[in-house]
Structures are given as C-alpha cells and as structure tokens.
JSON list of C-alpha atoms in Angstrom, two decimals:
[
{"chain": "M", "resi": 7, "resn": "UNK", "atom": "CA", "xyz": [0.00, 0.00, 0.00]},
{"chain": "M", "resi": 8, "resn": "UNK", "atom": "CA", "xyz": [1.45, 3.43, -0.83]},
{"chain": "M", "resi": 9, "resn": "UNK", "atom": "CA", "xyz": [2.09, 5.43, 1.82]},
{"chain": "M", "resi": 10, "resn": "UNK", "atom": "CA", "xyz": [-0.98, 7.94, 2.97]},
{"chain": "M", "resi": 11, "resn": "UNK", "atom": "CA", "xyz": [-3.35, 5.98, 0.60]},
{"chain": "M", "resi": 12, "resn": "UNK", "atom": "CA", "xyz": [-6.21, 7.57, 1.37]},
{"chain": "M", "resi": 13, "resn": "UNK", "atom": "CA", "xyz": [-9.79, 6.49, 0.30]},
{"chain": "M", "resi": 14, "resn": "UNK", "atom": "CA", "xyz": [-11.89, 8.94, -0.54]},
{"chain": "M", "resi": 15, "resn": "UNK", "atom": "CA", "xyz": [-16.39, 8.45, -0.57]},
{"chain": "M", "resi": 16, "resn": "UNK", "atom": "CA", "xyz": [-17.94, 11.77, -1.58]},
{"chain": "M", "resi": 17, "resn": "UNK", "atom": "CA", "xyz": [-22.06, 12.13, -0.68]},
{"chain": "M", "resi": 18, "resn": "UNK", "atom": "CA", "xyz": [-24.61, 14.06, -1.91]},
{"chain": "M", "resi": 19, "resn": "UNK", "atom": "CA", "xyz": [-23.29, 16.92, -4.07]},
{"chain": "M", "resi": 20, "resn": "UNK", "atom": "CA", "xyz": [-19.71, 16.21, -3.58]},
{"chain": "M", "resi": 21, "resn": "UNK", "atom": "CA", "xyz": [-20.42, 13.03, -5.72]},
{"chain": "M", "resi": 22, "resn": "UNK", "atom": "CA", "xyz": [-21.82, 14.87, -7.88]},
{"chain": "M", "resi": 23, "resn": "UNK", "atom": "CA", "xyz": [-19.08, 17.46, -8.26]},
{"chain": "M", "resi": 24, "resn": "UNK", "atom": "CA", "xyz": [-16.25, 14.80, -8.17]},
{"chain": "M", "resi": 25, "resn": "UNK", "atom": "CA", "xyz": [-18.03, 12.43, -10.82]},
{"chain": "M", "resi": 26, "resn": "UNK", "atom": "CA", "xyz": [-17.64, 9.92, -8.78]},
{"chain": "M", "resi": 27, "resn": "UNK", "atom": "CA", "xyz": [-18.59, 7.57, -5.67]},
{"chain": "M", "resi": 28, "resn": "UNK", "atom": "CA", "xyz": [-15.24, 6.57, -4.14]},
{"chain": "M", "resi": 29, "resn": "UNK", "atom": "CA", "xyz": [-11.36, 7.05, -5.48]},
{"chain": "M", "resi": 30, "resn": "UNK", "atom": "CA", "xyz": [-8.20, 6.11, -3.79]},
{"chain": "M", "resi": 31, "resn": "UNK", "atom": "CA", "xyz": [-5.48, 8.84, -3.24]},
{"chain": "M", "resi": 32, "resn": "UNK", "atom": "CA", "xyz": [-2.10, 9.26, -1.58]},
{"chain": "M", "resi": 33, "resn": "UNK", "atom": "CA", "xyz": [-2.22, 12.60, 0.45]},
{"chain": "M", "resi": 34, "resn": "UNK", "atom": "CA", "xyz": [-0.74, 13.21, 4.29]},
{"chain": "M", "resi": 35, "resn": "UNK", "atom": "CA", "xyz": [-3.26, 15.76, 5.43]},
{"chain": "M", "resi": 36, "resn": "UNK", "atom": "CA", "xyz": [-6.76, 17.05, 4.89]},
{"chain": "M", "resi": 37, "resn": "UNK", "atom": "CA", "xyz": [-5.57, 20.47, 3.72]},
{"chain": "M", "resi": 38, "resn": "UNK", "atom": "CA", "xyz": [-3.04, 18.20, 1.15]},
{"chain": "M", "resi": 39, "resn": "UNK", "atom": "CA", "xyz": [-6.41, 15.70, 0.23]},
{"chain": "M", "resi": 40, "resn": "UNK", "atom": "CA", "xyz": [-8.35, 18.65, -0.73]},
{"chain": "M", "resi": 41, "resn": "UNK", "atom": "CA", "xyz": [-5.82, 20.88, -2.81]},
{"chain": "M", "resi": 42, "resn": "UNK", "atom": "CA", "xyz": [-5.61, 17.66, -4.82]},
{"chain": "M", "resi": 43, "resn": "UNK", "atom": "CA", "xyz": [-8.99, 17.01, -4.97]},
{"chain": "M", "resi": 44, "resn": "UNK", "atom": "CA", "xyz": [-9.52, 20.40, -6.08]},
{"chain": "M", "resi": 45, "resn": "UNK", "atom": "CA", "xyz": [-7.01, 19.80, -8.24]},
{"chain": "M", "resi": 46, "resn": "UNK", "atom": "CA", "xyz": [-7.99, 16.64, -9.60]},
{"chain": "M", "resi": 47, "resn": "UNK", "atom": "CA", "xyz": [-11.78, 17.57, -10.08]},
{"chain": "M", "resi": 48, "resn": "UNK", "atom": "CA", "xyz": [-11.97, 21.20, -10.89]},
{"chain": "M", "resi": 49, "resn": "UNK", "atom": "CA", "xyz": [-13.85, 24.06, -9.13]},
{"chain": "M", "resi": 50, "resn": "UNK", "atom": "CA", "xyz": [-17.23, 22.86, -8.76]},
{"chain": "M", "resi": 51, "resn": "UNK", "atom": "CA", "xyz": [-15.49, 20.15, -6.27]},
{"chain": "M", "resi": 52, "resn": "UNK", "atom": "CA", "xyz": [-13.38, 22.89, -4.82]},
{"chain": "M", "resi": 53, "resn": "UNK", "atom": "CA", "xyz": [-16.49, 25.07, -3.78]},
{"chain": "M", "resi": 54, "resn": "UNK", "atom": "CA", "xyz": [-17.98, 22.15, -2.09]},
{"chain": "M", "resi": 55, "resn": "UNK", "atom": "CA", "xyz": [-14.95, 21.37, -0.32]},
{"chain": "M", "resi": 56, "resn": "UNK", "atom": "CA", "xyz": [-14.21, 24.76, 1.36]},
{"chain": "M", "resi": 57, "resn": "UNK", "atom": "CA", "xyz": [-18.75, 24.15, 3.19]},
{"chain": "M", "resi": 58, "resn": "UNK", "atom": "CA", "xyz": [-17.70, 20.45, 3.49]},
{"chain": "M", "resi": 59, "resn": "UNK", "atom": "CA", "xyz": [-17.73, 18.62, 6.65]},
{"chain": "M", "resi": 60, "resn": "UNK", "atom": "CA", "xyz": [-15.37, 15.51, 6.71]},
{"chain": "M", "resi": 61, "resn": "UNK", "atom": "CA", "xyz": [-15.28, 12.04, 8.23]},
{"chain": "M", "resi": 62, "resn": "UNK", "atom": "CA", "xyz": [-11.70, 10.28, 8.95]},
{"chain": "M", "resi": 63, "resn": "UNK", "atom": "CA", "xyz": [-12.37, 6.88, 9.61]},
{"chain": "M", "resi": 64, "resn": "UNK", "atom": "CA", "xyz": [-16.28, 7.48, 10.85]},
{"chain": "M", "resi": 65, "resn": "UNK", "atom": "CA", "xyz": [-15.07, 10.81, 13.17]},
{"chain": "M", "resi": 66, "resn": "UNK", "atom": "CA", "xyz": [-15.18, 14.35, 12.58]},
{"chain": "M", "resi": 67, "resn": "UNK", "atom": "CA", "xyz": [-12.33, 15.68, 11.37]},
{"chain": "M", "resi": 68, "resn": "UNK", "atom": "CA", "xyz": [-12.43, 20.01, 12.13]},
{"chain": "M", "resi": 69, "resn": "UNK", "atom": "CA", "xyz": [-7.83, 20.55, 11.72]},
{"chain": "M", "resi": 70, "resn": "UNK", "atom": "CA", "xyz": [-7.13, 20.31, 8.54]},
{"chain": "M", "resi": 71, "resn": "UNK", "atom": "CA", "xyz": [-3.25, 20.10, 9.22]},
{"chain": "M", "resi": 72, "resn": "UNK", "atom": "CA", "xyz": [-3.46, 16.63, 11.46]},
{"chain": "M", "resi": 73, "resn": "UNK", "atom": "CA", "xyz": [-1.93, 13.55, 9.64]},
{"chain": "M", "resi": 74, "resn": "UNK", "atom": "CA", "xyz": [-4.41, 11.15, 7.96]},
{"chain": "M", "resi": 75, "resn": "UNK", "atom": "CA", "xyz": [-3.86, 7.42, 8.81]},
{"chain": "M", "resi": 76, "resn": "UNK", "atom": "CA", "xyz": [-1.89, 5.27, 6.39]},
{"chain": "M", "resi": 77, "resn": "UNK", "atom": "CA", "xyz": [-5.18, 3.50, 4.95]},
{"chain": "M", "resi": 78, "resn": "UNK", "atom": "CA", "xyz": [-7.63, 5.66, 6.46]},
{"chain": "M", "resi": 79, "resn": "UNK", "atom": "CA", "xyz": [-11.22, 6.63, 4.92]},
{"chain": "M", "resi": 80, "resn": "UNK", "atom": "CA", "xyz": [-12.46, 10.18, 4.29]},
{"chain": "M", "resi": 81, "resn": "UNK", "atom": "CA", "xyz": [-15.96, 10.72, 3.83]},
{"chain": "M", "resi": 82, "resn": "UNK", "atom": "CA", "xyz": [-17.01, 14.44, 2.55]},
{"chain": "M", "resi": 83, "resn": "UNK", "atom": "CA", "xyz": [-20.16, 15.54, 3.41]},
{"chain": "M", "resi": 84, "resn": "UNK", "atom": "CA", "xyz": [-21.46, 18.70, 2.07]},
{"chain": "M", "resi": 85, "resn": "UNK", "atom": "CA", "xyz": [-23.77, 20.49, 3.71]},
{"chain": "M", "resi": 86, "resn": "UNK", "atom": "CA", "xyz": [-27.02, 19.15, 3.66]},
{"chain": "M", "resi": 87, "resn": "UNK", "atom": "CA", "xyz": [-30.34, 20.85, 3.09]},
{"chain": "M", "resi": 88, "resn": "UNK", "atom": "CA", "xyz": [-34.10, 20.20, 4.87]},
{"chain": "M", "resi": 89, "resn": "UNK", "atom": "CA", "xyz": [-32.13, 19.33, 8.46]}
]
C-alpha cells in the first residue's frame, strides 16, 4: 500500500461534483487531500470542499493540518439541506 493511501467516498453533491462515488489517493493531510482534490476535479469540487464537513475513519475531522492514517477513509459531506 502506498504510503498515505487515502480512500476517498464523496455524498450528496460532492459526488456529484467529483463524478464519482469513491477514489483512492495518496495525500498526508486534509488540507493536502483537498488541494488535490480540487485539483484533480476542478472548481465545482473545490467550492464544495471549502462548506464540506469531513469524516476520517467514521469521526469528525475540524484541523485540517493533522496527519491522515496510512489507509484511512475520508468521507465528505457537504452540507445538507431540509435538516
């Protein structure tokens, strides 16, 4: 396994905006993930990242400069309307 592989689910509109369900990446940090996210998927993605809340292996992530774990799961989840 590469090191920092990372897999990423996107829900809601950030599947949408990515194009996609699930991806694997290698990235060390959240603030790395979504720069290359961004990146990788353009600026729709990159607007839903910056309201996004994210999920690092089923807890809420808020510091965006705290090492992700070698293998981990990130789930993005945009905000979501109707409560």
């Amino acid at each position: 396994m590469p090191e920092h592989a990372i897999t990423v689910r996107y829900f809601a509109g950030a599947r949408a905006a990515a194009g996609t369900a699930s991806e694997t990446v290698s990235a060390a940090t959240l603030e790395e993930l979504t720069q290359l996210l961004a990146d990788r998927h353009g600026e729709r993605l990159s607007l839903v990242l910056k309201a996004a809340s994210f999920l690092v292996d089923g807890l809420t992530r808020h510091d965006r400069t705290e090492p992700l774990p070698n293998g981990g799961t990130v789930d993005i989840l945009p905000p979501f309307a109707g409560g």
